[in-house]
CSV table of C-alpha atoms and ligand atoms in Angstrom, one decimal:
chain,number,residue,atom,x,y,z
A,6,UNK,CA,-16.7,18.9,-41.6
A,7,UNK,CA,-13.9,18.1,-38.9
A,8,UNK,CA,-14.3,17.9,-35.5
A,9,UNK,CA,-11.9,20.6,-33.5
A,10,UNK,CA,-9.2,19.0,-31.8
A,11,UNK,CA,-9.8,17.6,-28.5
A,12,UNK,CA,-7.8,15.4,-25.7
A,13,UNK,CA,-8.9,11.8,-25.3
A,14,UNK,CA,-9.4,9.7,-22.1
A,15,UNK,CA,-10.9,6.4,-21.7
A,16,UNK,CA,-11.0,5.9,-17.9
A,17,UNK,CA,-12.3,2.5,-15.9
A,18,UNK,CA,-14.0,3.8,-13.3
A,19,UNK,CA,-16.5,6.1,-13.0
A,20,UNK,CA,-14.9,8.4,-9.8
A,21,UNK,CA,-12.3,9.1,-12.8
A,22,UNK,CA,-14.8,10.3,-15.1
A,23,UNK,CA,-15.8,12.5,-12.5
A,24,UNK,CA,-12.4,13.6,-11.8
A,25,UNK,CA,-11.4,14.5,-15.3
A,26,UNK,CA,-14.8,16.4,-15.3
A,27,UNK,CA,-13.7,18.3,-12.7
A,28,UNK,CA,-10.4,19.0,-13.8
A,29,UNK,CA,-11.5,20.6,-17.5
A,30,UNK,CA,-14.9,22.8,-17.3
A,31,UNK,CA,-14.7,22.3,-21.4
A,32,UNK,CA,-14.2,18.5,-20.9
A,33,UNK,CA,-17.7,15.9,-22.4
A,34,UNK,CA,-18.7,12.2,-21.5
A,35,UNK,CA,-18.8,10.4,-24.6
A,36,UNK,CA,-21.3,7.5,-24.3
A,37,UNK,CA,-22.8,5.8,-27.9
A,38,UNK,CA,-21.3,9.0,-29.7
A,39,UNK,CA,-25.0,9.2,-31.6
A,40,UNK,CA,-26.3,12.7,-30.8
A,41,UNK,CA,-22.3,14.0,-29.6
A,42,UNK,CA,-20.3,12.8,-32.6
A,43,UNK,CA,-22.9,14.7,-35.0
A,44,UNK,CA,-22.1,18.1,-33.0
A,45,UNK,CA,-18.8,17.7,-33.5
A,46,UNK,CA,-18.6,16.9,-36.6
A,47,UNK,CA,-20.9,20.3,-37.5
A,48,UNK,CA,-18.9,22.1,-34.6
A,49,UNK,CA,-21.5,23.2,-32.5
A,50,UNK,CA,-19.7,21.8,-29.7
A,51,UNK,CA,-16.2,21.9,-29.2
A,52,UNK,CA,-14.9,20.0,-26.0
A,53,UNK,CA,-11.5,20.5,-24.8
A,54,UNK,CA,-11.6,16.7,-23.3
A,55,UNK,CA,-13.8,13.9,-24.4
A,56,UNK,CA,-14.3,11.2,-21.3
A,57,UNK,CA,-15.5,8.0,-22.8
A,58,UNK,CA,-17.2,6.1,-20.9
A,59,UNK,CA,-17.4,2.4,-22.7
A,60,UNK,CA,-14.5,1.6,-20.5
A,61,UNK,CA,-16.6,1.4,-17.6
A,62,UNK,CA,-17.8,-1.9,-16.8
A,63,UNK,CA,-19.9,-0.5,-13.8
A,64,UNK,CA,-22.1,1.2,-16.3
A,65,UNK,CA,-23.9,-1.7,-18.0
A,66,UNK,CA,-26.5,-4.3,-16.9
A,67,UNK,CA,-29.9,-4.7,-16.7
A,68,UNK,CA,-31.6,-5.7,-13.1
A,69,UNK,CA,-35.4,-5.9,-11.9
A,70,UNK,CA,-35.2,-5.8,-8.1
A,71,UNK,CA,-38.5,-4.9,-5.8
A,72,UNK,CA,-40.5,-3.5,-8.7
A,73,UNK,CA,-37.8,-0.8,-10.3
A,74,UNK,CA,-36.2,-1.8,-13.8
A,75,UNK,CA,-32.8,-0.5,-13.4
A,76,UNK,CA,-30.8,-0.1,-16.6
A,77,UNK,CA,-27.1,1.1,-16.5
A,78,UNK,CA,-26.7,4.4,-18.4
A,79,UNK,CA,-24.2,2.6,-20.9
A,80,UNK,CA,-26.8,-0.1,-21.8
A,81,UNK,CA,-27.6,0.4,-25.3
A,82,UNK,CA,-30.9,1.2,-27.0
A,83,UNK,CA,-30.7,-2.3,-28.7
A,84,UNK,CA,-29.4,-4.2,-25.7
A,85,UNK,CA,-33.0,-3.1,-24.0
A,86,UNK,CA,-34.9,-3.8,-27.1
A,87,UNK,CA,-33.5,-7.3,-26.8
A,88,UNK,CA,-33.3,-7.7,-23.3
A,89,UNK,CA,-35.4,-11.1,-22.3
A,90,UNK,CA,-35.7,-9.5,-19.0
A,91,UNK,CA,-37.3,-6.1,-20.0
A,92,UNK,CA,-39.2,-7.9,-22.8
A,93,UNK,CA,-41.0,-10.3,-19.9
A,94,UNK,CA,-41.2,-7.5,-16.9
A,95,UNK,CA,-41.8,-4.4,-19.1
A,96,UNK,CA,-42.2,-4.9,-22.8
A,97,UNK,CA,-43.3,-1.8,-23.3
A,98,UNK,CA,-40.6,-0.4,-22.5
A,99,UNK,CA,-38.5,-2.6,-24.7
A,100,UNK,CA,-41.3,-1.7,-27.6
A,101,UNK,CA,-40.3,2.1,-26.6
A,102,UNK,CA,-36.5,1.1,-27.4
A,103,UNK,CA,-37.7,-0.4,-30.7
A,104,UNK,CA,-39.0,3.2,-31.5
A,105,UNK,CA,-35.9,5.3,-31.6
A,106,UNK,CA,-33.8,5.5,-35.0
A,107,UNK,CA,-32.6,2.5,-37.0
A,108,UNK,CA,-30.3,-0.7,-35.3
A,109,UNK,CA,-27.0,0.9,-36.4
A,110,UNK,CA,-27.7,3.7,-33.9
A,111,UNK,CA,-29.6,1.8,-31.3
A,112,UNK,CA,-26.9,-0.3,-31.4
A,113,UNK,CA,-24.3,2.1,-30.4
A,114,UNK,CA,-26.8,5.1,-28.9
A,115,UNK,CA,-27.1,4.6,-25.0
A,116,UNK,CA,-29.8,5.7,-22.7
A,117,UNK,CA,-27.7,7.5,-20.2
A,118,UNK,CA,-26.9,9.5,-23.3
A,119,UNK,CA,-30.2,9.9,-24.7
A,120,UNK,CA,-31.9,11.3,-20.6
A,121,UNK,CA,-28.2,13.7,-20.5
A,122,UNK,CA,-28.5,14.7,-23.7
A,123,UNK,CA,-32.3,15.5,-23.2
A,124,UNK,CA,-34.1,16.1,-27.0
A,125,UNK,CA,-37.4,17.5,-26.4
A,126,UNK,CA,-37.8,15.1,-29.2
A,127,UNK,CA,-36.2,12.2,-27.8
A,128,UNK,CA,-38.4,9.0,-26.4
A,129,UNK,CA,-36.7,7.6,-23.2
A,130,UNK,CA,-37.4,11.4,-21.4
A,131,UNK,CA,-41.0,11.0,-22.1
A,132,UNK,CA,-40.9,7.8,-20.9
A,133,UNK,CA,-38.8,8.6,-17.6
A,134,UNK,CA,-41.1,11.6,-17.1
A,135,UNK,CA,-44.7,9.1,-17.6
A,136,UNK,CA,-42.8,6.6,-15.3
A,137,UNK,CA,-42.1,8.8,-12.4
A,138,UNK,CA,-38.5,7.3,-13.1
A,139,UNK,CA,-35.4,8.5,-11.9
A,140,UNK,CA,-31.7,8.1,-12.6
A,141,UNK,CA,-28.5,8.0,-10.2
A,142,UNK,CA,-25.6,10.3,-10.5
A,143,UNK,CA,-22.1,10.4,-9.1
A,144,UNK,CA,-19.6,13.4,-8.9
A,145,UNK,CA,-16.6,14.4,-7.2
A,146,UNK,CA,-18.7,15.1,-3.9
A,147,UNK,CA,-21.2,12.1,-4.1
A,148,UNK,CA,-24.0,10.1,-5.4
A,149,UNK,CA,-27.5,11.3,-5.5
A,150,UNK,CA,-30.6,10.3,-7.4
A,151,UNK,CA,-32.5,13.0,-9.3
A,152,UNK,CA,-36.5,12.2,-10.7
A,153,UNK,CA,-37.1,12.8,-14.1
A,154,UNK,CA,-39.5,15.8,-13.0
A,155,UNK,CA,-36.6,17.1,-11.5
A,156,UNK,CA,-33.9,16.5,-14.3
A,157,UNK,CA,-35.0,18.0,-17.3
A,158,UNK,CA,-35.2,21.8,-17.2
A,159,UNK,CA,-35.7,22.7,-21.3
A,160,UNK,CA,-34.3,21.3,-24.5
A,161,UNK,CA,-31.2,19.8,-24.1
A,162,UNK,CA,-31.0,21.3,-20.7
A,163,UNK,CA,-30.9,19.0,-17.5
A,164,UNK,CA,-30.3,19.7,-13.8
A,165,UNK,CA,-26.6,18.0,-13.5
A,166,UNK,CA,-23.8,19.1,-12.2
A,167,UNK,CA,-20.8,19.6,-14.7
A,168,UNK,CA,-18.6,17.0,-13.0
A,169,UNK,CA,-21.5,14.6,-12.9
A,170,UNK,CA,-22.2,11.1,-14.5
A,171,UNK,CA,-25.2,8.9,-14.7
A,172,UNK,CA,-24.5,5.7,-13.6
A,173,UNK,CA,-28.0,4.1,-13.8
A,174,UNK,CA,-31.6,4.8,-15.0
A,175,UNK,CA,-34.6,3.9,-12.6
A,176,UNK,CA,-38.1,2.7,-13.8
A,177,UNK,CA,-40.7,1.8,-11.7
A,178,UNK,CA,-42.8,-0.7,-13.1
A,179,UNK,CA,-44.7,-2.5,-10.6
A,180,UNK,CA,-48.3,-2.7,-10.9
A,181,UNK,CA,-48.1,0.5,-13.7
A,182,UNK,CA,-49.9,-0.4,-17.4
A,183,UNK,CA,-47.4,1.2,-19.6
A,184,UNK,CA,-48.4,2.8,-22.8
A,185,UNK,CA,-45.8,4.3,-25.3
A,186,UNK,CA,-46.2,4.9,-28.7
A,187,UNK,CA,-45.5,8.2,-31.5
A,188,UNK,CA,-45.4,9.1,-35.1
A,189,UNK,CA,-43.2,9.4,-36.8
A,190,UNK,CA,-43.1,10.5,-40.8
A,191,UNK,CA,-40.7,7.9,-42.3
A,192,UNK,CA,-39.3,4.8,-40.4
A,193,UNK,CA,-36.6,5.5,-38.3
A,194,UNK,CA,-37.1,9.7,-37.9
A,195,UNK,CA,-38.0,11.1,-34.6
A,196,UNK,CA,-41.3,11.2,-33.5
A,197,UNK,CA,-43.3,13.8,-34.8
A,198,UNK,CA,-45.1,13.2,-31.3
A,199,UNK,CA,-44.3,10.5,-28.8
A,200,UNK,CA,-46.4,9.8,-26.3
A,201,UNK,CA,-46.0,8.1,-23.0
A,202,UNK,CA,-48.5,7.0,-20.1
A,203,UNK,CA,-48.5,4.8,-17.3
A,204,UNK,CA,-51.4,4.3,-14.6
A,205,UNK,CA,-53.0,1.8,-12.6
A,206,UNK,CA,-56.6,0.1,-13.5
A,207,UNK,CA,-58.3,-0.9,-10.7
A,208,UNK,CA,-62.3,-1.9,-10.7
A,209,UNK,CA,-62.1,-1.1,-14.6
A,210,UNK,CA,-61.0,3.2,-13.2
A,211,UNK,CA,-58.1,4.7,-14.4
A,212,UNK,CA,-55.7,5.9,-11.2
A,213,UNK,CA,-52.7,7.6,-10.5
A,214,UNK,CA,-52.3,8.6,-14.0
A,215,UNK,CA,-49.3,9.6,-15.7
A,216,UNK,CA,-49.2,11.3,-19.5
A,217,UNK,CA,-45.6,12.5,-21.1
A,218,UNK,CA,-45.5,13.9,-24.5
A,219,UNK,CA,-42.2,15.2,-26.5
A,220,UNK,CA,-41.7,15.3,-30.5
A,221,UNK,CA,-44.8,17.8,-30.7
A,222,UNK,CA,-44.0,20.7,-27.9
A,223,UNK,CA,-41.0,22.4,-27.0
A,224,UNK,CA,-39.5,20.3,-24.5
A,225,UNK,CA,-40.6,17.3,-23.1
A,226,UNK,CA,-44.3,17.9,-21.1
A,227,UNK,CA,-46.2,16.6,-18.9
A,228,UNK,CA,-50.1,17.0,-19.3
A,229,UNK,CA,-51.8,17.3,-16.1
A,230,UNK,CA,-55.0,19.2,-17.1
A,231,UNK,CA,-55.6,16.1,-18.9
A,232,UNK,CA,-54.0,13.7,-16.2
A,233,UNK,CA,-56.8,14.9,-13.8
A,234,UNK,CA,-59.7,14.5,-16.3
A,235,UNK,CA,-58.7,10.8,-16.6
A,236,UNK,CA,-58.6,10.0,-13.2
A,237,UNK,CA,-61.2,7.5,-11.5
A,238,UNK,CA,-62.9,7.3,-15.2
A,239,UNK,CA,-63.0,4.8,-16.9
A,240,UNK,CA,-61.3,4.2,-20.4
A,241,UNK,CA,-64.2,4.7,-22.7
A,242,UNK,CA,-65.3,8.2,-20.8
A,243,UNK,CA,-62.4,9.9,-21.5
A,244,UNK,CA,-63.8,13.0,-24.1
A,245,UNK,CA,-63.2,15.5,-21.3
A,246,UNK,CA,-59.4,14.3,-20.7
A,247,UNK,CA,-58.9,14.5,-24.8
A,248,UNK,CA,-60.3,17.8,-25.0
A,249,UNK,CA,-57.9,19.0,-22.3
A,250,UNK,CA,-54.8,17.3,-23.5
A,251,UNK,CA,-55.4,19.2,-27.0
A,252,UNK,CA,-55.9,22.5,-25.0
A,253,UNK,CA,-53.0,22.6,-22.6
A,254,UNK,CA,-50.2,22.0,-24.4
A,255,UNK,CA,-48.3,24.9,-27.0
A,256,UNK,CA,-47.9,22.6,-29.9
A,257,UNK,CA,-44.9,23.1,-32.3
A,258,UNK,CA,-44.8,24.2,-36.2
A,259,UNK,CA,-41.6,24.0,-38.6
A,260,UNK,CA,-40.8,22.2,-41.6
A,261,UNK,CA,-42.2,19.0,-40.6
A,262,UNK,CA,-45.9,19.6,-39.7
A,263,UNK,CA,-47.4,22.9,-38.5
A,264,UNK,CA,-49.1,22.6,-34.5
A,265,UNK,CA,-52.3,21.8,-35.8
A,266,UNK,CA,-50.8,18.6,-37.5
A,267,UNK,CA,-49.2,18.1,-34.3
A,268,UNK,CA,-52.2,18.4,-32.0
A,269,UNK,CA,-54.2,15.8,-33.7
A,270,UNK,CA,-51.3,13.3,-34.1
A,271,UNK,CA,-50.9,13.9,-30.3
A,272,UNK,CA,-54.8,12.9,-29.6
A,273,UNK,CA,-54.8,10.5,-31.9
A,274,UNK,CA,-52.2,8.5,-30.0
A,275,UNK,CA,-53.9,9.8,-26.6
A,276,UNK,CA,-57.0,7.7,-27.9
A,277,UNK,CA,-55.0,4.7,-29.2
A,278,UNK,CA,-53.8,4.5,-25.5
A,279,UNK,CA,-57.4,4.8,-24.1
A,280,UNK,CA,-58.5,2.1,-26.2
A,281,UNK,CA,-55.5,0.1,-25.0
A,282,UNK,CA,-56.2,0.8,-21.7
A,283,UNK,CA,-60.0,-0.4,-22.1
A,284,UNK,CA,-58.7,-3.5,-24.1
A,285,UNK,CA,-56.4,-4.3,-20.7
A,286,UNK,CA,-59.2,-3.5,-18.3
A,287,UNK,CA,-61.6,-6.0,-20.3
A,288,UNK,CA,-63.8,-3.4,-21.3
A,289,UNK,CA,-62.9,-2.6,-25.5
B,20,LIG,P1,-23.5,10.7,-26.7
B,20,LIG,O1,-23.9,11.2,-28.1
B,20,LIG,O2,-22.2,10.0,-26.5
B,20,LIG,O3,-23.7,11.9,-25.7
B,20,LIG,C1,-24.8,12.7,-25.7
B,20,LIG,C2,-24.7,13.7,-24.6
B,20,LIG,O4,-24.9,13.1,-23.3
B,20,LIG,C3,-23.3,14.4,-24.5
B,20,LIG,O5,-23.5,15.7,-24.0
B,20,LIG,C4,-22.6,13.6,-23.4
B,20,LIG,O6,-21.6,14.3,-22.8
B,20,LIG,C5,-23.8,13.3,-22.5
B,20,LIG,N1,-23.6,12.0,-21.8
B,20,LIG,C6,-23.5,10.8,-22.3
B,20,LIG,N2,-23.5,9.8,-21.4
B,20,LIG,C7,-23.6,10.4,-20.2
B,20,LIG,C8,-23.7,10.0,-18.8
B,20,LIG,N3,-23.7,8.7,-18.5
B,20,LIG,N4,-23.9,10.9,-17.9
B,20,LIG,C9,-23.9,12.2,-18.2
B,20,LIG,N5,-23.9,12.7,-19.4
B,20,LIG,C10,-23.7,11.8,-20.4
B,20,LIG,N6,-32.6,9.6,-30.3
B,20,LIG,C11,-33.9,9.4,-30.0
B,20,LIG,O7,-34.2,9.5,-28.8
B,20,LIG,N7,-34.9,9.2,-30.9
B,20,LIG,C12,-34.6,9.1,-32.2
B,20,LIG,O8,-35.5,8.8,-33.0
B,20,LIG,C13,-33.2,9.3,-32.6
B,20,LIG,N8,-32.9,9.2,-34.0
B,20,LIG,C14,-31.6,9.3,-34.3
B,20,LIG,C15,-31.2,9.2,-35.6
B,20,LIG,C16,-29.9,9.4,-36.0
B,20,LIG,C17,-29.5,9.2,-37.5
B,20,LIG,C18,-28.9,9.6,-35.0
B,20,LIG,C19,-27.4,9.7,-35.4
B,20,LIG,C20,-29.2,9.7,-33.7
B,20,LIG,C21,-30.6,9.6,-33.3
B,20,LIG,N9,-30.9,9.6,-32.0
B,20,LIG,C22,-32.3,9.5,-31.6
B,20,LIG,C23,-30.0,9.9,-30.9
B,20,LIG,C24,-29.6,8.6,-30.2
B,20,LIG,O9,-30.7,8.1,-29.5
B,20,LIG,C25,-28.4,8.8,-29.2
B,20,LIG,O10,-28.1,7.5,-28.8
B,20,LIG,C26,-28.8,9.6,-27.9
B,20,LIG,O11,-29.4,10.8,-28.1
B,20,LIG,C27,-27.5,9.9,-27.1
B,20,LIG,O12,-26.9,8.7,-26.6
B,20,LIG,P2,-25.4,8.4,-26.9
B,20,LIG,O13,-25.1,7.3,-26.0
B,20,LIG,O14,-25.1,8.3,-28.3
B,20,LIG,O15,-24.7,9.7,-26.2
């Protein structure tokens, strides 16, 4: 199909984007084009404006600075893959790139567009949400930052303003282990289940523990009956905080794999990232 007809405008800065978001209530950014281009192709959206945004030099870069990763929301998927930088401060998190899709799309897909466009079953929400992450906007009236706990409302739902952009992505990565991992049923799909979780070992303990899980529930969850079982244990007496992760959440059925099948996928990667977590604290 063909997309509807829609007006075009490429600004440099981002106070323009902002502006022309104001000015059109139908208007859309248009980042890597990988989840927008699709919907408009199928016409299940039809903006009257599309803003793109790769004219925006302030948009991309990669910085570590006092412990936060900072990624600018038009840095590719396959840019942080790549990144030296992530791969020596975070490498999980360039591991977590690795996951989503094939190169062609990671190539073009950004994450700014992957946290706005906010797929229950997408991988760089869970991993904002595990990393207490958050990202900066800027509209007409100002900047502010938003955390991920306070950005994603539901599938595909997020808590900015119409006439905002996000400039940057925040992950704090200091002293955090960083887990991430899903299945997926061929190469390349999205996760069937993704999980993400970041804590702190200390004395062999897990603390301040932090589990995210999308691709299996509705929208993208955190787990925090199973959080609180983990905490102070160590990795190897963990039976209590498995049982309670397969409990709390509402697991998904459809054409790909009825909730059972997603429950146990979803513990099975819960105890692939205890038995990481006991490999880093010298106990596997
Ligand atoms: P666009 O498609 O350009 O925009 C998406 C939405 O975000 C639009 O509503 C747009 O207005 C808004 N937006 C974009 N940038 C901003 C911004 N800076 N501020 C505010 N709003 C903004 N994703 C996964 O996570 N995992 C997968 O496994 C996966 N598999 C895929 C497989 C295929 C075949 C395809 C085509 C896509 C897949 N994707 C997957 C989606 C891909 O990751 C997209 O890159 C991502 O969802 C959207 O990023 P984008 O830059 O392409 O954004």
């Amino acid at each position: 199909m063909k997309s509807p007809v829609f007006a075009y405008a490429a600004p440099n800065t981002v106070a323009e984007a902002c502006s022309l978001l104001a000015d059109d209530e139908d208007a859309k950014l248009l980042a890597g084009g990988q989840s927008l281009v699709p919907l408009l192709a199928l016409r299940l959206a039809a903006p009257t404006t599309l803003v793109d945004l790769r004219l925006v030099p302030a948009l991309t870069g990669i910085t570590h600075d006092q412990g936060v990763l900072r990624l600018g929301a038009m840095t590719t998927h396959r840019s942080i893959e790549r990144s030296p930088l992530v791969q020596d401060v975070a490498p999980a998190i360039a591991e977590a790139a690795a996951l989503i899709a094939h190169p062609q799309v990671r190539t073009r897909g950004t994450i700014g567009g992957a946290v706005a466009h906010a797929d229950a079953a997408a991988e760089w929400p869970a991993v904002l949400l595990a990393m207490d992450g958050h990202v900066e906007v800027t509209g007409t009236g100002g900047s502010r930052s938003i955390s991920a706990g306070d950005l994603f409302m539901g599938p595909f739902m997020t808590s900015l303003e119409p006439d905002e952009v996000i400039t940057s992505v925040s992950l704090p990565i200091d002293g955090r282990e960083i887990w991430v991992d899903e299945h997926q049923r061929r190469h390349g799909d999205y996760g069937l289940s993704i999980l993400a979780m970041t804590y702190q070992l200390s004395d062999g303990l897990i603390t301040d523990v932090r589990l995210a899980v999308a691709g299996a529930t509705g929208s993208v969850t955190r787990a925090p009956e199973a959080e609180a079982a983990l905490e102070g244990r160590a990795p190897a007496d963990s039976n209590d905080a498995i049982t309670a992760l397969a409990a709390e959440l509402s697991y998904t059925s459809d054409i790909h794999g009825s909730a059972d099948y997603r429950r146990d996928i979803t513990t099975t990667l819960f105890q692939r990232a205890l038995r990481a977590a006991g490999e880093r604290s010298g106990q596997a």
